[in-house]
mmCIF file of C-alpha atoms in Angstrom:
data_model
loop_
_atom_site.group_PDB
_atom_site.id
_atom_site.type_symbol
_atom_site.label_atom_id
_atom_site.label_comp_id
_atom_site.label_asym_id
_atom_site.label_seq_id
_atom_site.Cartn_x
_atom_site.Cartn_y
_atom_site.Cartn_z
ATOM 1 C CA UNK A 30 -47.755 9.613 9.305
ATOM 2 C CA UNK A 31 -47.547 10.581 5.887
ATOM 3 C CA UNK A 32 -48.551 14.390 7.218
ATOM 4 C CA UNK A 33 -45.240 14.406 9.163
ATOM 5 C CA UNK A 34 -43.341 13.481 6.365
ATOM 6 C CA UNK A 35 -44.815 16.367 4.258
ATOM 7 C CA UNK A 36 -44.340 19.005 7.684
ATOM 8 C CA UNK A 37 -40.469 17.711 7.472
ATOM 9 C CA UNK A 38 -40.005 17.605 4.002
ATOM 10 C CA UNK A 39 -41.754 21.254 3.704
ATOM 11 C CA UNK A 40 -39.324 22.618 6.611
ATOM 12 C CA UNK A 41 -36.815 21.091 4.974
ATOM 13 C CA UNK A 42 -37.431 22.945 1.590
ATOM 14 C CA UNK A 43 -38.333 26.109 3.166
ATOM 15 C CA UNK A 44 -34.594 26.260 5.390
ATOM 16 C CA UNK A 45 -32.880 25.371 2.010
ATOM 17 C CA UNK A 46 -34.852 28.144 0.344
ATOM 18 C CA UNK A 47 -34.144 30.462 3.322
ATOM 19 C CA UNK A 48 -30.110 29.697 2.896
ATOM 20 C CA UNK A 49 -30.076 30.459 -1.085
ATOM 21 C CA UNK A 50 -31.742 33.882 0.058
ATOM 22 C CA UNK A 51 -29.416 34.367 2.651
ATOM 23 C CA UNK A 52 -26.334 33.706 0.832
ATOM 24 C CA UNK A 53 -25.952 36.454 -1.321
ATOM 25 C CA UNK A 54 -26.887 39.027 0.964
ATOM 26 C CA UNK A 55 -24.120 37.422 3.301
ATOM 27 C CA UNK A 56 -21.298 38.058 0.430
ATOM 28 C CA UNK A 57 -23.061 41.292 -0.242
ATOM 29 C CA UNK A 58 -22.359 42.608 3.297
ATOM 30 C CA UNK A 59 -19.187 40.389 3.761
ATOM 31 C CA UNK A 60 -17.171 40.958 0.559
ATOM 32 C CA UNK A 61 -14.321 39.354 2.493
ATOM 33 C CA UNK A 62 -16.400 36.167 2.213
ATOM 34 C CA UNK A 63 -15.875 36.619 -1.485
ATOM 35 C CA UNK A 64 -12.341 37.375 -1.542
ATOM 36 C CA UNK A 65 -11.780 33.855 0.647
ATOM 37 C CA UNK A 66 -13.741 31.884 -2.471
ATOM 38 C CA UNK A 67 -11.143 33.713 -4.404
ATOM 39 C CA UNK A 68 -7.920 32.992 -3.297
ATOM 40 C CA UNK A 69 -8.895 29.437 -1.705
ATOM 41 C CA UNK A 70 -5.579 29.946 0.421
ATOM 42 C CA UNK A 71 -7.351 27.876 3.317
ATOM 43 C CA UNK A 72 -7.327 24.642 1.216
ATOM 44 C CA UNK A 73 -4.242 22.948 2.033
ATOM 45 C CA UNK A 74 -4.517 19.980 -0.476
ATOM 46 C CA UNK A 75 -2.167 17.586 0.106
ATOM 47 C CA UNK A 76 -2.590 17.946 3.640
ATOM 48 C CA UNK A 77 -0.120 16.084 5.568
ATOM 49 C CA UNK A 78 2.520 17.000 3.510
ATOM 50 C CA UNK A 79 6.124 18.981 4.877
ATOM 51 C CA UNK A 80 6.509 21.680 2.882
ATOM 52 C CA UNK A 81 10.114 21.911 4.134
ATOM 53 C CA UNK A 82 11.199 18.794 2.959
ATOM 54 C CA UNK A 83 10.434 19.005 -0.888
ATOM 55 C CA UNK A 84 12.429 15.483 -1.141
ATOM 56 C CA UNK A 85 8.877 13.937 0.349
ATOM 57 C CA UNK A 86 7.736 15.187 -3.085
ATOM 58 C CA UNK A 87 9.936 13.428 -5.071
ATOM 59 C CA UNK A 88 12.327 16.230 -5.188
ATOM 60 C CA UNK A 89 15.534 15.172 -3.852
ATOM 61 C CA UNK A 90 17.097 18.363 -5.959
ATOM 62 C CA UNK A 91 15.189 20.856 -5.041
ATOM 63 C CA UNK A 92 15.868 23.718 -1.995
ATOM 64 C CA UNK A 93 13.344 25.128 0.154
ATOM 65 C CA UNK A 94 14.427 28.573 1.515
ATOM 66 C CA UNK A 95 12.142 31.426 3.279
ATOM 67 C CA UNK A 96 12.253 35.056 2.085
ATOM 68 C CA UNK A 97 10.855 38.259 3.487
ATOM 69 C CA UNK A 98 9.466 40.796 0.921
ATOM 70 C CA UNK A 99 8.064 42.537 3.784
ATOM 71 C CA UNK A 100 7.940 43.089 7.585
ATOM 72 C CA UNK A 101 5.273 41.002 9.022
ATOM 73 C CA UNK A 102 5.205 38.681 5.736
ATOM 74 C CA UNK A 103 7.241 35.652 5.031
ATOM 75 C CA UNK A 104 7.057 33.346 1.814
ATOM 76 C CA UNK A 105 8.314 29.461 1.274
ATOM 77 C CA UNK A 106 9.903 29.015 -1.866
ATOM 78 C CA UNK A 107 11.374 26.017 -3.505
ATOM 79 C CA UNK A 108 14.474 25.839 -6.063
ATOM 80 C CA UNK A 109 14.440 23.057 -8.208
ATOM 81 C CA UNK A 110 17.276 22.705 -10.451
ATOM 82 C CA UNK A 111 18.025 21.443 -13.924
ATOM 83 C CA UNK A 112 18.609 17.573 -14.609
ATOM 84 C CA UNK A 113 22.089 18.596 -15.428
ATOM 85 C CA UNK A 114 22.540 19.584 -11.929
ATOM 86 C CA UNK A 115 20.957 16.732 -9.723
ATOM 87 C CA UNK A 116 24.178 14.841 -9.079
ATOM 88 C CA UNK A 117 25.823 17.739 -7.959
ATOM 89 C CA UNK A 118 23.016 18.866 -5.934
ATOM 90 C CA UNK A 119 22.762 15.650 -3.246
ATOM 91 C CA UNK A 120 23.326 17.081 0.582
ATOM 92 C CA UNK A 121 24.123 20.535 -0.790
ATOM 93 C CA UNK A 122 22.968 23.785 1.267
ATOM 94 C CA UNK A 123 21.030 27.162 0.142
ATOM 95 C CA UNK A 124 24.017 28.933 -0.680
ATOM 96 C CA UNK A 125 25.225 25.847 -3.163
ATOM 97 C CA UNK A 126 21.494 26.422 -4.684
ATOM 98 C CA UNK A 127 21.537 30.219 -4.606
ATOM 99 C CA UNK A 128 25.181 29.960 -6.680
ATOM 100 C CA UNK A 129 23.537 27.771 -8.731
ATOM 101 C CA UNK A 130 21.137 29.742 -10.499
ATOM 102 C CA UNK A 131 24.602 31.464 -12.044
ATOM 103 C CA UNK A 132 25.178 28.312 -14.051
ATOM 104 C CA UNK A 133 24.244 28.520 -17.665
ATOM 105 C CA UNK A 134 20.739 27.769 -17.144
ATOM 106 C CA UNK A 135 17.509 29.481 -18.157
ATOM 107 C CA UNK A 136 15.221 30.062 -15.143
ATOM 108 C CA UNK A 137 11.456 29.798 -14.841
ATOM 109 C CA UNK A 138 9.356 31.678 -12.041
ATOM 110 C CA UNK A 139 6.448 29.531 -11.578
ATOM 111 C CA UNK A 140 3.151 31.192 -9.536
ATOM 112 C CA UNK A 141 0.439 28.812 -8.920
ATOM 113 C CA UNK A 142 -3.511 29.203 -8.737
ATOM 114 C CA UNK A 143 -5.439 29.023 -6.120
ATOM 115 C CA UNK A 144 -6.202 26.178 -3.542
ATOM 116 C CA UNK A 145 -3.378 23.588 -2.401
ATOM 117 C CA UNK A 146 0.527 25.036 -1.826
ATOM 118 C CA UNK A 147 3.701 24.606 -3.966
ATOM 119 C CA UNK A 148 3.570 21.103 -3.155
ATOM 120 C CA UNK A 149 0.098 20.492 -4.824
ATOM 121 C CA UNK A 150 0.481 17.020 -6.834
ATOM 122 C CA UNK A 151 0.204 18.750 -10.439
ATOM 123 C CA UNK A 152 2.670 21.703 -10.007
ATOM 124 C CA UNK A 153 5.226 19.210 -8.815
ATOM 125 C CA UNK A 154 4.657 16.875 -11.933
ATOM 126 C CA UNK A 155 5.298 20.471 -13.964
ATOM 127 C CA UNK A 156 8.303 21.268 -12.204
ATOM 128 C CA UNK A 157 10.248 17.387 -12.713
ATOM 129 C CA UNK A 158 8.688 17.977 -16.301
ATOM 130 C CA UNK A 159 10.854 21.626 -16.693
ATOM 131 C CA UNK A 160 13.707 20.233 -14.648
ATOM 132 C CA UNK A 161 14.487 17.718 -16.819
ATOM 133 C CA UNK A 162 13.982 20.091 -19.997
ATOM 134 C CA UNK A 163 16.948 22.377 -18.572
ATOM 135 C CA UNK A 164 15.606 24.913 -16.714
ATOM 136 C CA UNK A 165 15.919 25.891 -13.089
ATOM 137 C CA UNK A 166 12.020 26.332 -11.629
ATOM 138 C CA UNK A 167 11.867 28.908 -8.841
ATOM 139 C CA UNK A 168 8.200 28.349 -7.178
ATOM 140 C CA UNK A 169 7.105 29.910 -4.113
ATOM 141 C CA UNK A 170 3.519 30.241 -1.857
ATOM 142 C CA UNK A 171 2.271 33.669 -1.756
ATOM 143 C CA UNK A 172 1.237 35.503 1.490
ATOM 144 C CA UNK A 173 -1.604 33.360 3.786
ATOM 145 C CA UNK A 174 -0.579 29.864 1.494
ATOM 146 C CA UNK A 175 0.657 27.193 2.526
ATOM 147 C CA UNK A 176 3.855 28.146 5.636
ATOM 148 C CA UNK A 177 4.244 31.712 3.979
ATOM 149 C CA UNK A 178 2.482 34.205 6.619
ATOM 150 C CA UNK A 179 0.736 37.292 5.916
ATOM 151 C CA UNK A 180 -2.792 38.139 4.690
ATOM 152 C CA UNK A 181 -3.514 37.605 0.981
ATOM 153 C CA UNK A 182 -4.377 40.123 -1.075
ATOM 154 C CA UNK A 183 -4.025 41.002 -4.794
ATOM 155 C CA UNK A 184 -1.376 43.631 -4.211
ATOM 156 C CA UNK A 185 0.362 41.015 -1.796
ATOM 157 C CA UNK A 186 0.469 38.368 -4.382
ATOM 158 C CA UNK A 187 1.854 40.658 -6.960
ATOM 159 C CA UNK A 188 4.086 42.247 -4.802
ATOM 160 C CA UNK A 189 5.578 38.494 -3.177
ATOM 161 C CA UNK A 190 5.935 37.745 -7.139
ATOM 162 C CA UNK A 191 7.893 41.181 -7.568
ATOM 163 C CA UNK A 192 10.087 39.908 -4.777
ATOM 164 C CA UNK A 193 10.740 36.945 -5.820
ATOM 165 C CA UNK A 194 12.017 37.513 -9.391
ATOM 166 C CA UNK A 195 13.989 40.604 -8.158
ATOM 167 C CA UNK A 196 15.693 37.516 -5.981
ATOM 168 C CA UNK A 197 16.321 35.589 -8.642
ATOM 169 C CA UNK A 198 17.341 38.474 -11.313
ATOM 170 C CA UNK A 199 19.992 39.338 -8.340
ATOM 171 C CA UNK A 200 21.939 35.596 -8.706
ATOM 172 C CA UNK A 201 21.167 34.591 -12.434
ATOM 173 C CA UNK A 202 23.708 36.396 -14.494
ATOM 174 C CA UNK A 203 22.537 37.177 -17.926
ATOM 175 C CA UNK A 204 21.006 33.864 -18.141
ATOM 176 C CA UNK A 205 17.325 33.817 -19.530
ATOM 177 C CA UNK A 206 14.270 34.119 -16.771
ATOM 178 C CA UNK A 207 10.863 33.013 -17.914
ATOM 179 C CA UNK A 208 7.708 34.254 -16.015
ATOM 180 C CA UNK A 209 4.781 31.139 -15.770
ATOM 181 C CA UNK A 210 1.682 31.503 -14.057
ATOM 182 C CA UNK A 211 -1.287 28.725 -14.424
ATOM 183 C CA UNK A 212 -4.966 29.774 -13.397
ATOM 184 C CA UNK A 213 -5.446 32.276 -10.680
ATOM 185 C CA UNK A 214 -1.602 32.670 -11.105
ATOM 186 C CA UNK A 215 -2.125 34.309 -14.683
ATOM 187 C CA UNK A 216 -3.555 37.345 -12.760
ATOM 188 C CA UNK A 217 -0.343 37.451 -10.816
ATOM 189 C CA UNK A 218 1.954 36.809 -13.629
ATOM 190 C CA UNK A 219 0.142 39.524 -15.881
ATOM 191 C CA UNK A 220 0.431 42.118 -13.209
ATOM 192 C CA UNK A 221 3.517 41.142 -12.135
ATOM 193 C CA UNK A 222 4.477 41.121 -16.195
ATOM 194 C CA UNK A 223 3.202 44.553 -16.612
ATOM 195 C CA UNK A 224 5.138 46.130 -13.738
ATOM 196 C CA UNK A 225 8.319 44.905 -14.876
ATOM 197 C CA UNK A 226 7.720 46.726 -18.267
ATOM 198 C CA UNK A 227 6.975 49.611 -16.812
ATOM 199 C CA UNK A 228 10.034 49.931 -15.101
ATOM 200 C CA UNK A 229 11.856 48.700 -18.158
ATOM 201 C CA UNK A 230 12.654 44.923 -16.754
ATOM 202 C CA UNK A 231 11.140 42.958 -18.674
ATOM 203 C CA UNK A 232 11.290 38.985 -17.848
ATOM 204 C CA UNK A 233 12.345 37.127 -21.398
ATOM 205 C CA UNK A 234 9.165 35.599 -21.813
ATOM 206 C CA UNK A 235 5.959 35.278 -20.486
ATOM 207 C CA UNK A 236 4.051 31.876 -20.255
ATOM 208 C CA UNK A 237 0.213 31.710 -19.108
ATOM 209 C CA UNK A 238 -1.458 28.176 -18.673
ATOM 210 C CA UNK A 239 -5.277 28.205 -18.145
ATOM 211 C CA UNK A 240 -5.439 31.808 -18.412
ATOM 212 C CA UNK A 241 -9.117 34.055 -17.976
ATOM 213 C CA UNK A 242 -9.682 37.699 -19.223
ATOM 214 C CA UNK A 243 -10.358 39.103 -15.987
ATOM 215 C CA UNK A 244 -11.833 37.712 -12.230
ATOM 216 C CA UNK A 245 -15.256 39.137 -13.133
ATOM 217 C CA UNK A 246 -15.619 37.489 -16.234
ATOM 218 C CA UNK A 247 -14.056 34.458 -14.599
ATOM 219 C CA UNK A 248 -16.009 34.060 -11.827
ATOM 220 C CA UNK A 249 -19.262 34.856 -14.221
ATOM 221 C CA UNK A 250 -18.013 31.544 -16.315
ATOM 222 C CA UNK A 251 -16.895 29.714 -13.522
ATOM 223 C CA UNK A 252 -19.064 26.324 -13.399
ATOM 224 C CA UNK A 253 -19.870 26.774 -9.834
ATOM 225 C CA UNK A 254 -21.674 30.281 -10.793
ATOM 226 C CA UNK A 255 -23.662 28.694 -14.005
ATOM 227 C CA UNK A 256 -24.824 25.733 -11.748
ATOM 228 C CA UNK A 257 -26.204 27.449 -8.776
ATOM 229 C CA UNK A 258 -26.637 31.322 -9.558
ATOM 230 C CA UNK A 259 -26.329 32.307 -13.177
ATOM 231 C CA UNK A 260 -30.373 32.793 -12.500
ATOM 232 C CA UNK A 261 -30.259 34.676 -9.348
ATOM 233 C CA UNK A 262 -31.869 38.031 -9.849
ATOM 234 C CA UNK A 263 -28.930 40.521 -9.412
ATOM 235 C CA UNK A 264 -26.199 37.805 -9.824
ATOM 236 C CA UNK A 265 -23.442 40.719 -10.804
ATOM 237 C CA UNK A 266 -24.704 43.047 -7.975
ATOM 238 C CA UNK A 267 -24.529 40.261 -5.239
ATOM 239 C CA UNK A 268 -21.746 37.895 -6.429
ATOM 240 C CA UNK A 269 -19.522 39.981 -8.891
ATOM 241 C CA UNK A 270 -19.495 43.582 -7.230
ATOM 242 C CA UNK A 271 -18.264 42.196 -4.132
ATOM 243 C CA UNK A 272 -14.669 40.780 -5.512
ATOM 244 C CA UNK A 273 -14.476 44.484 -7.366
ATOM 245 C CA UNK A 274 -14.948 46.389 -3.951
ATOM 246 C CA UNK A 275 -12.586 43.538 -2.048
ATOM 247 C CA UNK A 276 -10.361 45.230 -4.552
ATOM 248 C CA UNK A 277 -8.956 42.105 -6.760
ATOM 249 C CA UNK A 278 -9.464 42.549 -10.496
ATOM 250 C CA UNK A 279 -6.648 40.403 -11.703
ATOM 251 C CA UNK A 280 -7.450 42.310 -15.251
ATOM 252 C CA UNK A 281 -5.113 40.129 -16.961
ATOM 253 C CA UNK A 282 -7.264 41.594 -20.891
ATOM 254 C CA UNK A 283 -5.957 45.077 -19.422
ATOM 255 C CA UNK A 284 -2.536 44.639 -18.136
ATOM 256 C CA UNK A 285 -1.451 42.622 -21.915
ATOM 257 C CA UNK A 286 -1.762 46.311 -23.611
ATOM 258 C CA UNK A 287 1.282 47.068 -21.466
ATOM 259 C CA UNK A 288 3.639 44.173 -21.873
ATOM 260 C CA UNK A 289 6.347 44.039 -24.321
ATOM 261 C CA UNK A 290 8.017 40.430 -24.418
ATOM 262 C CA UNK A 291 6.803 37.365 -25.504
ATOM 263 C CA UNK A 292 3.812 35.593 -24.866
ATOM 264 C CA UNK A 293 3.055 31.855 -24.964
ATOM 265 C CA UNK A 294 -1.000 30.735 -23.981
ATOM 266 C CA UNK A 295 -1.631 27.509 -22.880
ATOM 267 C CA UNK A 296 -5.293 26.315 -22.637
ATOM 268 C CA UNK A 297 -7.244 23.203 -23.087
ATOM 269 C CA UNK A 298 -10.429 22.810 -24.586
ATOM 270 C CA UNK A 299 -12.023 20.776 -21.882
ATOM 271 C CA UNK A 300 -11.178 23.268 -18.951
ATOM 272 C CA UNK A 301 -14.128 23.147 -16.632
ATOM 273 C CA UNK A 302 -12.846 25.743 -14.597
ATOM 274 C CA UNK A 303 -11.195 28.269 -16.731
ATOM 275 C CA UNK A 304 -13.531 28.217 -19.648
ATOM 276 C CA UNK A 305 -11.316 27.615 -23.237
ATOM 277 C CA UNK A 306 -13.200 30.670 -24.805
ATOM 278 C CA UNK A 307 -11.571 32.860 -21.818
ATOM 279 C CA UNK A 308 -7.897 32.108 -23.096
ATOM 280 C CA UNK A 309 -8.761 32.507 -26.418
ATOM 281 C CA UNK A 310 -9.802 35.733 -25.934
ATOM 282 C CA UNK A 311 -7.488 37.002 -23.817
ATOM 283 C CA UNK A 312 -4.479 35.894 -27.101
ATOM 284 C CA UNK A 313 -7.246 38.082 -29.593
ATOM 285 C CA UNK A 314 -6.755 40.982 -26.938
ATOM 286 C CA UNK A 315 -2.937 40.275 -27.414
ATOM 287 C CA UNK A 316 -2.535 39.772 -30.549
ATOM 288 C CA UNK A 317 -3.680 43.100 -31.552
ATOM 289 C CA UNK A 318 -2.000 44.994 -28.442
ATOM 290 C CA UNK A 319 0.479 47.558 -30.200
ATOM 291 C CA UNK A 320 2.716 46.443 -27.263
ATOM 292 C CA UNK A 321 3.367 43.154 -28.650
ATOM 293 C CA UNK A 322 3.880 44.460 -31.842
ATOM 294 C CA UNK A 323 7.895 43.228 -32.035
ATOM 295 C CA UNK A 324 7.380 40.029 -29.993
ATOM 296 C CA UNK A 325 6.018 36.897 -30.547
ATOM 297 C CA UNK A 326 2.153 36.071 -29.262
ATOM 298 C CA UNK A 327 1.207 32.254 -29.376
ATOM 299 C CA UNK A 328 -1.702 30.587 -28.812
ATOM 300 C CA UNK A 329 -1.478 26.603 -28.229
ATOM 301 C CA UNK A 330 -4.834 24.717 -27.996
ATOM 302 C CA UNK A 331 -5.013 20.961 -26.209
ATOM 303 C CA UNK A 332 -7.908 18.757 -27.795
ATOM 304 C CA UNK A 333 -11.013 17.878 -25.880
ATOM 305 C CA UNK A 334 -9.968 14.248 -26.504
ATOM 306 C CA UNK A 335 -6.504 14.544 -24.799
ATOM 307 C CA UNK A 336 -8.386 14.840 -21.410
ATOM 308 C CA UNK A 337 -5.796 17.648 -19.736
ATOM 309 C CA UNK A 338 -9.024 19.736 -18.337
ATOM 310 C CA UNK A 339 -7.598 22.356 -16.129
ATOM 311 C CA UNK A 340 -4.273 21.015 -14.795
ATOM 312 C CA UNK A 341 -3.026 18.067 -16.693
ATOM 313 C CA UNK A 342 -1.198 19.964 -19.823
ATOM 314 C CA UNK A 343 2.485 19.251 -18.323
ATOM 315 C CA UNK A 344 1.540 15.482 -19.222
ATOM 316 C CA UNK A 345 1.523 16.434 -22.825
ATOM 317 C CA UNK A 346 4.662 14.783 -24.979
ATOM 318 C CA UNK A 347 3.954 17.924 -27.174
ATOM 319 C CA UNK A 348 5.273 19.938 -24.233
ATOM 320 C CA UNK A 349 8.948 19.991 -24.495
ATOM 321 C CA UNK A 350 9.006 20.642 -28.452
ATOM 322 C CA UNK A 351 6.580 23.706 -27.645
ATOM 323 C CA UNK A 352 8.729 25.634 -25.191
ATOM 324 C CA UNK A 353 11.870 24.564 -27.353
ATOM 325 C CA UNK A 354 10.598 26.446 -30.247
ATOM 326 C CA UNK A 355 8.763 29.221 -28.126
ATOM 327 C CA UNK A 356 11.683 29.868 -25.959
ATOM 328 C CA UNK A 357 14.254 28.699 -28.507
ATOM 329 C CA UNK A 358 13.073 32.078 -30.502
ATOM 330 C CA UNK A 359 12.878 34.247 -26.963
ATOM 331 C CA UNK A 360 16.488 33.129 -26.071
ATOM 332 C CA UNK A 361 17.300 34.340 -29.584
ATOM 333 C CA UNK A 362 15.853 37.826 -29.088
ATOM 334 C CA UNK A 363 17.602 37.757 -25.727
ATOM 335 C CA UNK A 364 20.546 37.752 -26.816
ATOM 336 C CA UNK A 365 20.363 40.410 -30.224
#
């Protein structure tokens, strides 16, 4: 008896061996594989949530409208407004929203990380947070998230992003539009970021929660890679040159050299998934980028002890007084 316990547990160990061998020659012929781990768009946490009815959320003043940046691709975006407007904004349609973002209101893009839609629990707690601070929140699911359809990609995400601000740029006056991007959404918003520069549009500010150098170095820190194959012979060739031949860098330590507005970091110290060390590295690359040589670069720690981790920073009461005196001062330049 006790030999066919040792056959089982010996098959067992030798399948569970054969699957860690198998693995990364699976992502090494199937970089796709990789790119899926990536984005995450095929989590759908909450699931049984409507993502046209925003009001299920908590958000009776909030929109939800469809866009097309491309053929073949169409994105779900919400439109929360300011506290200011909530009254006003009871039973009202798209075209009462779309006016809306002409009111004397600043107006913050928001693009999210991976996993979950625009109706993940944390990015709604953000968006009442900025609501009721002033500011309109435009927020939107990129390509393959969520209801938006399409296949996601790097150049997708960036190029929904591109879409979307163009959007908003085309109904919000000269009132002040703030570019935030938390996680996986720091890629977007730094590429996204750059472009604008380069064609001389830059957004009024640039806000990056959670933020990582680039994917490579993200995915080498991520605590899912030091658990199971930081000590994989090859690690880089199997797990790190797939994402670089699926053609997503997200090179957010590049793309800073070419920005010229300001920049506000956000990063807690007890981030499990975006290391702390990755954010603080990425403001040293900033900081010394020639680009940002007449704007302001900030970098605002959270303490271990506050418990925010990766997602939890919109529940600081330090929150509002930070973006007061960060935007307060990118308003200012705005406007000389």
């Amino acid at each position: 008896r006790r030999y066919g316990l040792w056959f089982r547990l010996r098959k067992l160990i030798l399948w569970l061996l054969g699957v860690y061998i198998a693995i990364p020659f699976l992502v090494k012929l199937c970089p796709a594989i990789q790119a899926k781990l990536v984005f995450l768009n095929f989590v759908r946490v909450p699931y049984f949530i409507d993502l046209k009815r925003p009001q299920d959320q908590g958000l009776n003043h909030t929109c939800n409208y469809y866009l097309q940046p491309e053929e073949d691709v169409t994105i779900g975006v919400w439109h929360t407004v300011p506290a200011a407007l909530w009254k006003n904004a009871r039973g009202k349609d798209q075209l009462w929203f779309e006016e809306a973002l002409g009111s004397s209101h600043p107006v913050i893009l928001y693009l999210h990380g991976n996993a979950g839609t625009r109706g993940g629990d944390h990015r709604v707690e953000l968006y009442k947070v900025l609501s009721s601070l002033g500011y309109h929140v435009v927020t939107f699911d990129y390509r393959g998230w969520g209801d938006s359809i399409g296949s996601p990609s790097e150049r997708g995400m960036t190029y929904d992003a591109l879409h979307v601000f163009d959007w908003i740029k085309a109904r919000s006056g000269d009132n002040p539009v703030y570019i935030w991007g938390h996680s996986l959404g720091t890629g977007v918003a730094t590429n996204l970021v750059r472009r604008l520069c380069e064609r001389e549009t830059p957004p009024d500010a640039l806000i990056l929660e959670s933020p990582f150098t680039n994917i490579r170095e993200e995915a080498r820190s991520h605590p899912f890679s030091v658990a199971s194959t930081r000590y994989f012979p090859g690690f880089d060739w199997f797990f790190l040159d797939p994402i670089t031949t699926s053609g997503i860098k997200f090179a957010n330590d590049e793309n800073v050299k070419y920005i010229s507005c300001s920049l506000l970091i956000l990063h807690a110290e007890d981030d499990p998934v975006v290391p702390f060390h990755l954010g603080k590295k990425l403001y040293n690359i900033a900081a010394t980028s020639r680009s940002f040589r007449d704007y302001k670069v900030q970098f605002v720690p959270f303490h271990t002890d506050l418990g925010y981790r990766h997602k939890y920073i919109y529940r600081s009461p330090e929150l509002p007084r930070i973006l007061r005196e960060f935007l307060g001062k990118s308003e200012h330049e705005h406007h000389h």
